[in-house]
Every structure is written in structure tokens, then in C-alpha cells.
Short mmCIF file of C-alpha atoms in Angstrom, two decimals:
data_model
loop_
_atom_site.label_atom_id
_atom_site.label_comp_id
_atom_site.label_asym_id
_atom_site.label_seq_id
_atom_site.Cartn_x
_atom_site.Cartn_y
_atom_site.Cartn_z
CA GLY V 1135 8.01 -8.36 -15.22
CA ALA V 1136 10.33 -5.75 -13.85
CA VAL V 1137 13.78 -6.96 -12.90
CA VAL V 1138 16.22 -5.65 -10.34
CA SER V 1139 19.78 -6.83 -10.71
CA GLN V 1140 22.02 -6.90 -7.65
CA HIS V 1141 25.77 -7.58 -7.75
CA PRO V 1142 27.73 -9.26 -6.46
CA SER V 1143 25.64 -12.13 -5.15
CA TRP V 1144 28.30 -12.97 -2.61
CA VAL V 1145 31.56 -11.43 -1.47
CA ILE V 1146 34.25 -12.36 1.02
CA CYS V 1147 36.60 -9.64 2.18
CA LYS V 1148 39.20 -8.93 4.82
CA SER V 1149 38.41 -6.79 7.82
CA GLY V 1150 39.12 -3.14 7.14
CA THR V 1151 38.41 -3.19 3.43
CA SER V 1152 35.47 -1.57 1.67
CA VAL V 1153 32.88 -3.39 -0.36
CA LYS V 1154 30.52 -1.93 -2.96
CA ILE V 1155 27.18 -3.51 -3.82
CA GLU V 1156 25.27 -2.45 -6.91
CA CYS V 1157 21.53 -2.44 -7.45
CA ARG V 1158 20.17 -1.80 -10.95
CA SER V 1159 16.63 -1.56 -12.25
CA LEU V 1160 16.83 -3.12 -15.69
CA ASP V 1161 13.60 -2.08 -17.39
CA PHE V 1162 12.18 0.77 -15.39
CA GLN V 1163 13.30 4.01 -13.81
CA ALA V 1164 13.55 3.90 -10.05
CA THR V 1165 13.51 7.27 -8.33
CA THR V 1166 13.54 5.49 -5.00
CA MET V 1167 15.50 2.44 -3.91
CA PHE V 1168 15.71 0.80 -0.51
CA TRP V 1169 18.52 -1.10 1.17
CA TYR V 1170 17.85 -3.86 3.68
CA ARG V 1171 20.03 -6.03 5.87
CA GLN V 1172 19.12 -9.48 7.05
CA PHE V 1173 20.94 -11.45 9.73
CA PRO V 1174 20.60 -15.25 9.80
CA LYS V 1175 17.08 -16.40 10.64
CA GLN V 1176 15.91 -12.84 11.12
CA SER V 1177 13.70 -10.59 9.06
CA LEU V 1178 14.76 -7.79 6.76
CA MET V 1179 15.65 -4.55 8.46
CA LEU V 1180 15.43 -1.35 6.47
CA MET V 1181 18.76 0.47 6.49
CA ALA V 1182 18.13 3.46 4.27
CA THR V 1183 16.00 4.98 1.56
CA SER V 1184 17.90 6.12 -1.51
CA ASN V 1185 16.46 8.90 -3.68
CA GLU V 1186 17.91 9.71 -7.07
CA GLY V 1187 19.91 12.91 -7.02
CA SER V 1188 19.67 13.52 -3.29
CA LYS V 1189 21.10 12.25 -0.04
CA ALA V 1190 19.89 8.97 1.35
CA THR V 1191 17.67 8.83 4.41
CA TYR V 1192 19.03 6.46 7.02
CA GLU V 1193 17.05 4.57 9.62
CA GLN V 1194 17.79 5.08 13.26
CA GLY V 1195 20.91 3.26 14.35
CA VAL V 1196 22.42 2.95 10.87
CA GLU V 1197 25.74 4.76 10.50
CA LYS V 1198 25.68 6.89 7.36
CA ASP V 1199 29.48 7.17 7.26
CA LYS V 1200 29.85 3.42 7.37
CA PHE V 1201 27.15 2.55 4.84
CA LEU V 1202 27.58 4.98 1.97
CA ILE V 1203 24.70 5.11 -0.48
CA ASN V 1204 24.89 6.69 -3.89
CA HIS V 1205 21.91 6.97 -6.23
CA ALA V 1206 23.44 8.84 -9.12
CA SER V 1207 21.05 7.71 -11.84
CA LEU V 1208 17.47 6.53 -12.19
CA THR V 1209 18.59 2.95 -12.66
CA LEU V 1210 21.50 2.53 -10.27
CA SER V 1211 22.03 2.73 -6.54
CA THR V 1212 25.16 1.55 -4.75
CA LEU V 1213 25.82 0.64 -1.14
CA THR V 1214 29.42 0.78 0.04
CA VAL V 1215 30.29 -0.86 3.33
CA THR V 1216 33.36 1.06 4.44
CA SER V 1217 36.05 -0.43 6.67
CA ALA V 1218 34.09 -3.63 6.97
CA HIS V 1219 34.24 -5.66 10.17
CA PRO V 1220 33.06 -9.20 10.92
CA GLU V 1221 29.90 -7.86 12.54
CA ASP V 1222 28.95 -6.36 9.16
CA SER V 1223 28.66 -9.87 7.74
CA SER V 1224 25.08 -10.15 6.62
CA PHE V 1225 22.72 -10.58 3.69
CA TYR V 1226 22.04 -7.25 1.99
CA ILE V 1227 19.02 -6.81 -0.30
CA CYS V 1228 17.99 -3.83 -2.37
CA SER V 1229 14.59 -2.99 -3.74
CA ALA V 1230 13.49 -0.49 -6.34
CA ARG V 1231 10.15 1.24 -6.66
CA ASP V 1232 8.50 1.30 -10.06
CA LYS V 1233 6.16 4.26 -9.72
CA SER V 1234 4.31 3.45 -12.93
CA VAL V 1235 2.80 0.37 -11.30
CA GLU V 1236 3.43 1.41 -7.69
CA LYS V 1237 5.24 -1.80 -6.89
CA LEU V 1238 8.53 -2.70 -5.31
CA PHE V 1239 10.88 -5.18 -6.93
CA PHE V 1240 13.73 -6.86 -5.11
CA GLY V 1241 17.25 -7.80 -6.02
CA SER V 1242 18.49 -11.31 -5.37
CA GLY V 1243 20.64 -10.18 -2.46
CA THR V 1244 24.33 -10.07 -1.58
CA GLN V 1245 25.85 -12.30 1.06
CA LEU V 1246 28.76 -10.43 2.65
CA SER V 1247 31.28 -12.30 4.77
CA VAL V 1248 34.00 -10.27 6.47
CA LEU V 1249 36.95 -12.26 7.75
CA LYS W 134 6.96 3.44 14.95
CA GLN W 135 5.45 0.67 12.87
CA GLU W 136 6.03 -2.83 14.20
CA VAL W 137 5.11 -5.95 12.28
CA THR W 138 4.85 -9.32 13.97
CA GLN W 139 4.22 -12.75 12.51
CA ILE W 140 2.89 -15.82 14.21
CA PRO W 141 3.92 -18.60 14.31
CA ALA W 142 7.65 -18.08 13.98
CA ALA W 143 8.06 -21.60 12.65
CA LEU W 144 5.73 -24.29 11.40
CA SER W 145 6.31 -27.89 10.34
CA VAL W 146 3.43 -29.81 8.78
CA PRO W 147 2.78 -32.86 6.59
CA GLU W 148 1.87 -32.14 3.02
CA GLY W 149 -1.78 -31.68 2.19
CA GLU W 150 -2.62 -29.57 5.22
CA ASN W 151 -4.28 -26.19 4.93
CA LEU W 152 -2.26 -23.52 6.68
CA VAL W 153 -2.87 -20.08 8.15
CA LEU W 154 -0.02 -17.64 8.70
CA ASN W 155 -0.70 -14.52 10.73
CA CYS W 156 0.66 -11.00 10.47
CA SER W 157 -0.14 -8.08 12.76
CA PHE W 158 0.94 -4.46 12.55
CA THR W 159 0.67 -1.60 15.01
CA ASP W 160 -0.04 1.37 12.73
CA SER W 161 -3.06 0.96 10.48
CA ALA W 162 -2.10 3.93 8.28
CA ILE W 163 -0.74 1.81 5.44
CA TYR W 164 -0.99 1.99 1.66
CA ASN W 165 -0.84 -1.74 1.15
CA LEU W 166 0.43 -5.01 2.53
CA GLN W 167 2.46 -7.63 0.73
CA TRP W 168 3.27 -11.25 1.37
CA PHE W 169 6.63 -12.54 0.21
CA ARG W 170 8.36 -15.86 0.05
CA GLN W 171 12.08 -16.21 0.69
CA ASP W 172 14.08 -19.35 0.04
CA PRO W 173 17.30 -19.84 2.04
CA GLY W 174 20.05 -17.47 0.92
CA LYS W 175 17.86 -16.00 -1.80
CA GLY W 176 16.00 -12.79 -2.47
CA LEU W 177 12.29 -12.26 -2.18
CA THR W 178 9.42 -13.43 -4.34
CA SER W 179 6.27 -11.36 -4.11
CA LEU W 180 3.21 -13.55 -3.59
CA LEU W 181 0.28 -11.23 -3.03
CA LEU W 182 -0.29 -7.50 -2.72
CA ILE W 183 -3.38 -6.17 -0.96
CA GLN W 184 -4.20 -2.49 -1.26
CA SER W 185 -5.50 -0.77 1.87
CA SER W 186 -8.96 -0.54 0.31
CA GLN W 187 -9.12 -4.26 -0.39
CA ARG W 188 -10.10 -7.12 1.91
CA GLU W 189 -8.41 -10.02 0.20
CA GLN W 190 -6.41 -11.26 -2.75
CA THR W 191 -6.12 -14.74 -4.21
CA SER W 192 -3.52 -16.44 -6.35
CA GLY W 193 -3.78 -20.15 -6.94
CA ARG W 194 -3.61 -21.97 -3.60
CA LEU W 195 -2.83 -18.73 -1.77
CA ASN W 196 -5.35 -16.35 -0.26
CA ALA W 197 -4.45 -13.29 1.77
CA SER W 198 -6.87 -11.20 3.77
CA LEU W 199 -6.47 -7.76 5.28
CA ASP W 200 -8.30 -6.18 8.20
CA LYS W 201 -6.67 -2.78 8.34
CA SER W 202 -8.65 -1.45 11.27
CA SER W 203 -7.50 -4.27 13.52
CA GLY W 204 -4.01 -4.34 12.07
CA ARG W 205 -4.11 -7.93 10.87
CA SER W 206 -3.52 -9.98 7.78
CA THR W 207 -3.59 -13.70 7.21
CA LEU W 208 -2.07 -15.82 4.48
CA TYR W 209 -3.97 -19.01 3.78
CA ILE W 210 -2.15 -21.80 1.96
CA ALA W 211 -4.39 -24.59 0.71
CA ALA W 212 -3.23 -28.17 0.25
CA SER W 213 0.36 -27.47 1.22
CA GLN W 214 3.20 -29.10 -0.71
CA PRO W 215 6.89 -29.72 0.09
CA GLY W 216 7.73 -27.04 -2.48
CA ASP W 217 5.98 -24.51 -0.26
CA SER W 218 8.78 -24.87 2.29
CA ALA W 219 10.32 -21.43 2.73
CA THR W 220 10.18 -18.37 4.96
CA TYR W 221 7.10 -16.25 4.49
CA LEU W 222 7.32 -12.53 5.19
CA CYS W 223 4.59 -9.96 5.36
CA ALA W 224 5.43 -6.31 4.85
CA VAL W 225 3.39 -3.15 5.28
CA ASN W 226 3.91 -0.16 3.06
CA HIS W 227 3.65 3.47 4.03
CA ASP W 228 6.32 5.25 1.97
CA LYS W 229 8.69 2.48 2.97
CA LEU W 230 8.26 -1.23 3.39
CA ILE W 231 8.51 -2.58 6.92
CA PHE W 232 8.89 -6.33 7.19
CA GLY W 233 7.49 -8.73 9.72
CA THR W 234 9.50 -11.20 11.70
CA GLY W 235 8.76 -14.06 9.31
CA THR W 236 7.33 -17.58 9.52
CA ARG W 237 9.64 -20.47 8.60
CA LEU W 238 7.50 -23.14 7.02
CA GLN W 239 8.51 -26.73 6.42
CA VAL W 240 6.17 -29.08 4.62
CA PHE W 241 7.29 -32.68 4.71
CA PRO W 242 6.15 -35.48 2.40
#
């Protein structure tokens, strides 16, 4: 089946630094990828929709300047948490849409801890 | 705005029981609905996908039904096992996937 690779799986950083998370579709082309955030014991909240070659669409309440999304190729989208603060500590998950089968596949997630 | 709610929020049962997890959504204009399983600190595993034109899907001990007009879906787990312990999420799809609040299931021996 289709595989989505997400790296890193966990990261610890100091407050004020930036962290980049990668999401790759390994065996299909993904024109659309989605980024979610999940706080402990809560559900996944959609942050933004990433379209290859165009600007990402952010959900209400998500700061586009803080969560930079780049979808430069059909197999790679990146989420950069800029000037991270402890309140950004969360579990981030990406998903990629395989249009050939009209299904979404999910990465394994990234646990971000900001000290 | 689409809102997806799951009931119950948590469930603890002895193994062998048959379970029903509920999912409701406010906007019936959906393409499909999916049920996922999430283990602690892990990503998602897709369990069942029901297209908007379908009424139910089955996979092994799992059966999911969809009543789009009333905005409801149920996930039925037969003969539950300790390995079924996880959080179960439903998600509705209309251009983007909106997740429910989740049901944390614990099945004890």
C-alpha cells in the first residue's frame, strides 16, 4: 500500500528556535497534503492544506507566519514551526492524498517538545 | 462549519463484548467517512472507508454503517480483544478531512 514517510518522529528544541518537519509520499504523487496538530488526549485538528506549487490554505486561527508550509514537489511537503514556544509542543501529523485511488494516507507523526 | 462528535469519549470493557462506537456530523454534504485507529503516540491506521453512496462496510470483526441524511455513523466491533485497545477516530471528507473527538477504548482480559 501507499506509504507516507514523516520525519523526524520526535524532536526536542529550545524556545525560540525553528523546527522543520518533512512529509514524503514514497510511491505516489501527492498534489495535496494536509497538516494536523493533536494535543494530548484530543483529536486531530486540521492546520492547513498544502497544494503543490501554490500557497497553503490555513484554517482559521492558525498563524501562517508561524507555521510555514512548503510543497515544492509532488512528493514532499514541509512544515516549519518558526520561533517555537512551549505552547507549540504537540503531535503533528501529515497526510497525503493519492488521487489515483482517492484515498488519504497518513505519516507516523512528529512529537514536538519545546523547552 | 462541519463538526464531528463521537460518543462515548471513553469506554472500558472486558474482552469478548460487542461494542458500538458512535459518530455524528453536522453537515451531510460529505464525499465519504473513514474510521481510524490510533495507538498512543502513533500515527493513524485506516480501518474502514464508506463512500457517501454506501450504507456500510465490513472488515473482519469491524462493521461500519453510514446514515448520511441523519449525519451518523457507527462502528461495530465484534468479540472485542485486548489488542483492540486504542483511540478510534471517525473523519468526514469533503475536500478536507475533519476528525471527530475520538473514543478511547480499553479492552481488559
